[in-house]
Structure formats: structure tokens, C-alpha cells
Tab-separated table of C-alpha atoms (C1' of nucleotides) in Angstrom:
chain	number	residue	atom	x	y	z
A	1	MET	CA	92.077	124.019	105.439
A	2	LEU	CA	96.503	125.411	105.751
A	3	THR	CA	95.259	128.893	104.997
A	4	PHE	CA	93.660	129.632	107.982
A	5	ILE	CA	96.322	128.323	109.339
A	6	ALA	CA	99.289	129.702	107.678
A	7	LEU	CA	97.739	133.392	107.849
A	8	SER	CA	96.428	133.549	111.986
A	9	ASP	CA	100.890	134.643	112.556
A	10	PRO	CA	100.974	138.110	112.562
A	11	THR	CA	104.568	137.634	110.706
A	12	ARG	CA	103.148	135.712	108.170
A	13	ARG	CA	100.749	138.241	107.604
A	14	ARG	CA	102.959	141.164	107.290
A	15	ILE	CA	104.917	138.576	104.462
A	16	VAL	CA	102.497	137.890	102.570
A	17	GLU	CA	100.972	141.826	102.966
A	18	LEU	CA	105.708	142.991	101.545
A	19	LEU	CA	105.090	139.995	98.815
A	20	ALA	CA	101.306	141.772	97.532
A	21	GLU	CA	103.893	144.640	96.359
A	22	GLY	CA	106.231	143.222	94.865
A	23	GLU	CA	108.441	139.445	95.246
A	24	ARG	CA	111.785	139.830	96.940
A	25	SER	CA	114.366	137.520	98.500
A	26	ALA	CA	114.267	135.687	101.720
A	27	GLY	CA	117.004	138.371	102.736
A	28	GLU	CA	114.767	140.701	101.998
A	29	LEU	CA	112.186	140.509	103.858
A	30	GLY	CA	113.883	138.594	106.766
A	31	GLU	CA	115.250	142.295	107.222
A	32	CYS	CA	111.633	143.318	108.267
A	33	PHE	CA	112.146	141.328	111.128
A	34	ASP	CA	113.528	141.747	114.808
A	35	ILE	CA	113.091	137.853	114.183
A	36	SER	CA	116.261	135.648	113.320
A	37	ALA	CA	116.442	134.622	109.683
A	38	PRO	CA	115.167	130.436	110.322
A	39	ALA	CA	112.062	131.780	111.825
A	40	ILE	CA	111.663	133.429	108.774
A	41	SER	CA	112.394	130.293	106.611
A	42	GLN	CA	109.944	128.422	108.593
A	43	HIS	CA	106.988	130.799	108.478
A	44	LEU	CA	107.905	131.051	104.453
A	45	LYS	CA	107.292	127.287	104.414
A	46	VAL	CA	104.570	126.986	106.571
A	47	LEU	CA	103.468	130.227	103.498
A	48	LYS	CA	104.725	127.680	100.487
A	49	GLU	CA	102.602	124.978	101.896
A	50	ALA	CA	99.358	127.093	102.845
A	51	HIS	CA	99.765	127.825	98.757
A	52	LEU	CA	99.831	131.192	99.577
A	53	VAL	CA	103.538	131.504	98.267
A	54	GLN	CA	106.144	130.388	95.515
A	55	VAL	CA	109.463	130.126	95.106
A	56	ARG	CA	112.415	130.799	92.156
A	57	ALA	CA	115.645	130.450	92.637
A	58	GLU	CA	118.083	133.211	91.165
A	59	ALA	CA	121.608	131.529	92.208
A	60	GLN	CA	122.501	131.495	96.007
A	61	ARG	CA	118.814	133.862	96.843
A	62	ARG	CA	116.223	132.331	96.935
A	63	ILE	CA	112.979	134.424	95.722
A	64	TYR	CA	109.275	135.043	96.583
A	65	ALA	CA	106.255	136.093	95.358
A	66	LEU	CA	102.734	136.168	96.366
A	67	ASP	CA	100.935	132.336	94.895
A	68	PRO	CA	97.551	133.526	94.014
A	69	THR	CA	95.834	129.547	94.874
A	70	GLY	CA	95.429	130.240	98.149
A	71	LEU	CA	93.685	133.848	98.279
A	72	GLU	CA	91.273	132.063	95.581
A	73	GLU	CA	90.588	129.213	98.348
A	74	LEU	CA	90.337	131.575	101.501
A	75	GLU	CA	88.176	133.703	99.228
A	76	ASP	CA	86.363	130.922	97.972
A	77	TRP	CA	85.992	130.013	101.632
A	78	VAL	CA	84.214	132.864	103.078
A	79	HIS	CA	81.710	133.532	99.622
A	80	ARG	CA	80.535	130.496	99.875
A	81	ILE	CA	79.486	131.048	104.143
A	82	ARG	CA	78.198	134.507	102.959
A	83	GLY	CA	76.096	132.894	100.499
A	84	PHE	CA	74.299	131.439	102.478
A	85	TRP	CA	74.329	134.354	105.355
A	86	SER	CA	73.027	136.689	102.185
A	87	GLU	CA	69.758	134.434	101.970
A	88	ARG	CA	69.218	134.071	105.525
A	89	LEU	CA	69.578	138.144	106.113
A	90	ASP	CA	66.328	138.917	103.413
A	91	VAL	CA	64.458	136.431	105.848
A	92	LEU	CA	65.520	137.391	108.593
A	93	GLU	CA	65.422	141.700	107.937
A	94	LYS	CA	61.522	140.990	106.208
A	95	ARG	CA	60.743	139.531	109.616
A	96	LEU	CA	62.601	142.170	111.492
A	97	VAL	CA	60.507	145.023	109.804
A	98	ALA	CA	57.660	143.166	109.887
A	99	ASN	CA	57.709	141.943	113.693
A	100	PRO	CA	60.845	144.089	114.957
A	101	GLU	CA	59.839	142.573	118.977
A	102	LYS	CA	58.255	139.419	119.073
A	103	LYS	CA	60.392	136.717	120.235
A	104	LYS	CA	60.052	133.301	118.718
A	105	ARG	CA	60.239	129.572	120.281
A	106	ARG	CA	61.652	127.529	117.898
A	107	PRO	CA	61.236	123.259	119.141
A	108	THR	CA	63.949	121.278	118.895
B	1	MET	CA	92.893	140.496	113.504
B	2	LEU	CA	91.157	137.795	115.700
B	3	THR	CA	89.537	136.905	112.595
B	4	PHE	CA	92.434	134.516	111.331
B	5	ILE	CA	92.914	133.495	114.550
B	6	ALA	CA	89.432	131.822	115.407
B	7	LEU	CA	89.268	130.367	112.436
B	8	SER	CA	92.249	128.624	112.004
B	9	ASP	CA	91.493	126.596	114.448
B	10	PRO	CA	88.666	123.390	112.451
B	11	THR	CA	86.112	123.542	115.076
B	12	ARG	CA	85.172	127.058	114.839
B	13	ARG	CA	85.227	127.089	110.822
B	14	ARG	CA	83.472	123.981	111.163
B	15	ILE	CA	81.145	126.358	113.798
B	16	VAL	CA	80.883	128.918	110.970
B	17	GLU	CA	80.331	126.343	108.410
B	18	LEU	CA	77.196	125.337	110.583
B	19	LEU	CA	75.953	128.519	111.260
B	20	ALA	CA	76.051	129.986	107.579
B	21	GLU	CA	72.699	127.646	107.170
B	22	GLY	CA	70.929	128.953	110.232
B	23	GLU	CA	71.291	130.247	114.128
B	24	ARG	CA	71.672	127.255	116.435
B	25	SER	CA	72.132	127.539	120.365
B	26	ALA	CA	75.036	126.225	121.477
B	27	GLY	CA	73.873	123.109	122.699
B	28	GLU	CA	73.108	121.951	119.422
B	29	LEU	CA	75.977	123.395	118.008
B	30	GLY	CA	77.700	120.720	120.731
B	31	GLU	CA	75.898	117.899	119.402
B	32	CYS	CA	77.596	117.967	116.502
B	33	PHE	CA	80.913	117.542	117.805
B	34	ASP	CA	83.119	114.901	120.433
B	35	ILE	CA	84.289	117.651	122.955
B	36	SER	CA	83.101	118.237	125.788
B	37	ALA	CA	80.372	121.631	126.353
B	38	PRO	CA	83.120	123.520	127.815
B	39	ALA	CA	85.179	123.242	124.492
B	40	ILE	CA	82.218	124.338	122.995
B	41	SER	CA	81.696	127.411	124.645
B	42	GLN	CA	85.384	128.510	124.832
B	43	HIS	CA	84.934	128.649	120.698
B	44	LEU	CA	82.068	130.304	120.389
B	45	LYS	CA	83.438	132.931	123.091
B	46	VAL	CA	87.098	133.288	120.395
B	47	LEU	CA	83.884	133.398	117.043
B	48	LYS	CA	82.051	136.011	119.024
B	49	GLU	CA	85.523	137.902	120.244
B	50	ALA	CA	86.264	138.417	116.200
B	51	HIS	CA	82.705	139.013	115.643
B	52	LEU	CA	82.401	135.657	113.804
B	53	VAL	CA	78.812	135.007	115.771
B	54	GLN	CA	76.604	137.090	117.169
B	55	VAL	CA	74.189	135.197	120.898
B	56	ARG	CA	71.120	136.018	121.227
B	57	ALA	CA	69.519	134.749	124.773
B	58	GLU	CA	66.341	133.326	124.683
B	59	ALA	CA	65.561	131.737	127.635
B	60	GLN	CA	68.763	129.358	129.459
B	61	ARG	CA	69.403	129.052	125.913
B	62	ARG	CA	72.060	131.462	123.725
B	63	ILE	CA	70.939	131.456	120.769
B	64	TYR	CA	74.732	132.025	117.511
B	65	ALA	CA	74.014	133.565	114.455
B	66	LEU	CA	76.221	134.553	112.017
B	67	ASP	CA	78.311	138.614	112.385
B	68	PRO	CA	78.560	139.595	109.028
B	69	THR	CA	81.833	142.052	109.806
B	70	GLY	CA	84.617	138.930	110.963
B	71	LEU	CA	83.517	137.857	107.613
B	72	GLU	CA	83.487	141.764	105.754
B	73	GLU	CA	86.777	142.436	107.728
B	74	LEU	CA	88.585	138.586	105.992
B	75	GLU	CA	87.045	139.929	102.777
B	76	ASP	CA	88.429	143.245	102.917
B	77	TRP	CA	92.058	141.784	103.523
B	78	VAL	CA	91.822	138.784	100.836
B	79	HIS	CA	90.845	142.154	98.433
B	80	ARG	CA	93.876	143.884	99.729
B	81	ILE	CA	96.238	141.978	98.893
B	82	ARG	CA	94.645	140.385	95.306
B	83	GLY	CA	93.977	143.577	94.665
B	84	PHE	CA	97.852	144.507	94.816
B	85	TRP	CA	98.453	140.537	93.432
B	86	SER	CA	95.874	140.959	90.284
B	87	GLU	CA	97.981	144.129	89.011
B	88	ARG	CA	101.253	142.071	89.049
B	89	LEU	CA	99.518	139.661	87.297
B	90	ASP	CA	98.489	141.815	84.143
B	91	VAL	CA	102.491	142.390	83.936
B	92	LEU	CA	102.876	138.596	84.500
B	93	GLU	CA	100.631	137.100	82.088
B	94	LYS	CA	101.499	139.712	79.615
B	95	ARG	CA	105.192	138.588	79.403
B	96	LEU	CA	104.414	134.888	79.684
B	97	VAL	CA	102.620	135.000	76.612
B	98	ALA	CA	105.350	136.783	74.965
B	99	ASN	CA	108.241	134.815	75.948
B	100	PRO	CA	107.024	132.131	77.301
B	101	GLU	CA	110.645	130.384	78.216
B	102	LYS	CA	113.198	133.576	78.640
B	103	LYS	CA	114.142	133.201	82.419
B	104	LYS	CA	114.937	136.790	83.185
B	105	ARG	CA	117.401	138.450	85.870
B	106	ARG	CA	115.640	141.372	87.594
B	107	PRO	CA	117.291	143.863	89.417
B	108	THR	CA	115.946	144.770	92.774
C	1	DC	C1'	139.318	124.115	96.874
C	2	DT	C1'	139.097	128.069	100.244
C	3	DG	C1'	135.877	131.128	101.712
C	4	DC	C1'	131.796	134.131	101.138
C	5	DT	C1'	127.129	134.734	101.437
C	6	DA	C1'	122.373	133.186	101.670
C	7	DT	C1'	119.170	130.026	103.350
C	8	DT	C1'	117.538	126.202	105.086
C	9	DT	C1'	117.498	121.767	108.804
C	10	DA	C1'	118.332	120.294	113.378
C	11	DA	C1'	117.845	119.954	118.178
C	12	DG	C1'	115.543	122.298	121.934
C	13	DT	C1'	113.128	125.538	125.198
C	14	DC	C1'	109.237	128.018	125.993
C	15	DC	C1'	104.334	129.633	126.497
C	16	DG	C1'	99.423	129.510	124.097
C	17	DG	C1'	96.005	127.321	123.141
C	18	DA	C1'	92.725	123.476	123.067
C	19	DC	C1'	90.861	120.173	126.109
C	20	DC	C1'	89.042	117.680	130.253
C	21	DT	C1'	86.968	117.796	135.026
C	22	DA	C1'	84.278	119.965	138.742
C	23	DA	C1'	81.801	123.809	140.420
C	24	DT	C1'	78.924	128.601	139.042
C	25	DT	C1'	75.372	130.887	137.306
C	26	DA	C1'	70.748	131.460	135.506
C	27	DA	C1'	66.136	130.459	133.806
C	28	DG	C1'	61.865	127.504	134.016
C	29	DC	C1'	58.718	123.952	136.998
C	30	DG	C1'	57.113	121.348	140.509
D	1	DC	C1'	62.005	127.459	147.823
D	2	DG	C1'	64.427	122.690	145.385
D	3	DC	C1'	64.884	120.403	140.652
D	4	DT	C1'	66.206	120.178	135.891
D	5	DT	C1'	68.483	122.174	132.006
D	6	DA	C1'	71.767	125.046	130.216
D	7	DA	C1'	75.637	127.190	129.857
D	8	DT	C1'	79.747	129.331	131.004
D	9	DT	C1'	83.947	130.218	134.527
D	10	DA	C1'	88.008	127.610	137.112
D	11	DG	C1'	91.860	125.655	137.774
D	12	DG	C1'	94.513	122.271	135.838
D	13	DT	C1'	97.326	118.850	131.590
D	14	DC	C1'	99.261	118.724	127.643
D	15	DC	C1'	100.919	119.051	123.104
D	16	DG	C1'	102.074	122.254	119.549
D	17	DG	C1'	104.126	125.946	117.191
D	18	DA	C1'	106.885	130.084	117.829
D	19	DC	C1'	111.382	130.972	118.307
D	20	DT	C1'	116.794	130.867	119.247
D	21	DT	C1'	121.856	128.607	118.232
D	22	DA	C1'	124.311	125.765	115.911
D	23	DA	C1'	125.183	123.227	111.954
D	24	DA	C1'	124.560	121.781	107.255
D	25	DT	C1'	123.859	122.504	102.333
D	26	DA	C1'	124.744	125.407	98.318
D	27	DG	C1'	125.668	128.591	94.828
D	28	DC	C1'	129.523	131.842	93.254
D	29	DA	C1'	134.296	134.277	93.564
D	30	DG	C1'	139.053	133.718	94.013
DNA sequence: CTGCTATTTAAGTCCGGACCTAATTAAGCG
DNA sequence: CGCTTAATTAGGTCCGGACTTAAATAGCAG
């Protein structure tokens, strides 16, 4: 699950947000931040490995664009978790409404 | 955005997955891992601060359960990004279908 | 070929975070 | 009250990751 690691960094998250607006070259992305070009390049590498961005060469420029794969994986994970949770919510809600004060001890 | 940082760790991700199946005490969670109880406690603290889990006291036990807040925030972020991307996808798809081999140079 | 632009790779520093053990708090129970 | 159980806080180690500067690669233009 490289997706979460990739997005845990604010700079990388910002890059993804920028690319959501449209593709950009590595240099153009770099201009949006106060860090060195190598730093940006490393961030892009991480995002690429997490399948969050794609690269395309155009002359000397590397044009970066969003890759839907990583986002889908992320969304799937969240839905899987929320799916379970929703089922339990139904039960929980009913119980809360039925007996709001009761505290139950559950055996190990 | 504490959500991504919290979920970037595999142990914490696993904890969330376990809690998706149902609430558990800190001790019960700890039994699922090969790390010390303090380590688990620290992980739970991070998850709590990211609003991914909730705590409820029951005698000496602390019962942990999923908190929907963090997951919603996560889902919102993904949707925001994918929203932009989907718009662009429409254009892209049409273009790909129209001329699959052509490579275009696009002005900035 | 030389040089210029765009970007990545290499090498090294530094800080935060994941872990441990030991000590602390807190709640039953005899 | 002492003892046990459950969990957290304290203090300290260690490794990975986000930077940096310097060097390498790659494409285009004269």
C-alpha cells in the first residue's frame, strides 16, 4: 500500500492536487514550492511508484499527469472499511435507540 | 490532514481494518500484533487524533471503535481529486478513441 | 562538438517517528 | 489496604525519509 505513504507528505499531496487541475512539467510543478528541483523529482518518483501520477516525455521536459490507478485503490480501501462500518452502524443505532443508558460487558 | 499520516503505517491500517469488523479493547488489538502494548497505545493515539477511531472506557478496559469522521474526510479528498480528473477523462477518452496513435504537442 | 535547458541520480545531513523497557495511573477484588 | 489486570506516559534508541548540493544524463540549438 504505497498509496498512503505517498500521500502522507503534504508536498506530494499538493502535487496531486495541482495535477488534478491539469498536467504539468516537473519544472512547472517545482515553481509552486520552495524546495529544490531534486526534492520535487524524488517526490514525483514516489508518486509514480504509488501509481498516483504518470509521466510522458516531451523534448527535455517530463510532463506529469494524474494516474487514476492509485486513487482507485485508495477509494476501494476506504469503501471496504466503510462498508463494514455501515453494517455495524445499523445495529449500533438500533441498540442506542432501544436502550441508551445500558452498558454491556462482553466476554473475551 | 492527519488522516494520511495515520494510515501510512501498516500497523495502524491493520488496526482500522480490525475495528471495521467490530470494536475491540486495546489489549485485544495488541494480541493481533508482535509489538509491545505501548506501541499499540501510541498507534491508537495517532488514530484517535486523526479521528479514525473513538474510545470508550469500560472498567479498566478502553474499547476502541471506528470513527467515521476521518474516513469521510479521506473520501472527500479523493472525490475532490477524482472529480477534476473525471472531467479531464471525458476529454481524454474521446481523443484516444478518435485518434489512438496521434501524439499531440499542446501549448502551455 | 559546445553549450544551454530540464530533469534525474548520487551522496550525505538531519529530524521525526516507530519501537523498546521501565515506571505510572486507574479500576476491580480479596 | 495490597494485589492483579489494563492501559498509558516517560525516556531513550535507531532507522527511514525529506532535504541539501554537486554531478550525471538527455535533448535541442548554434
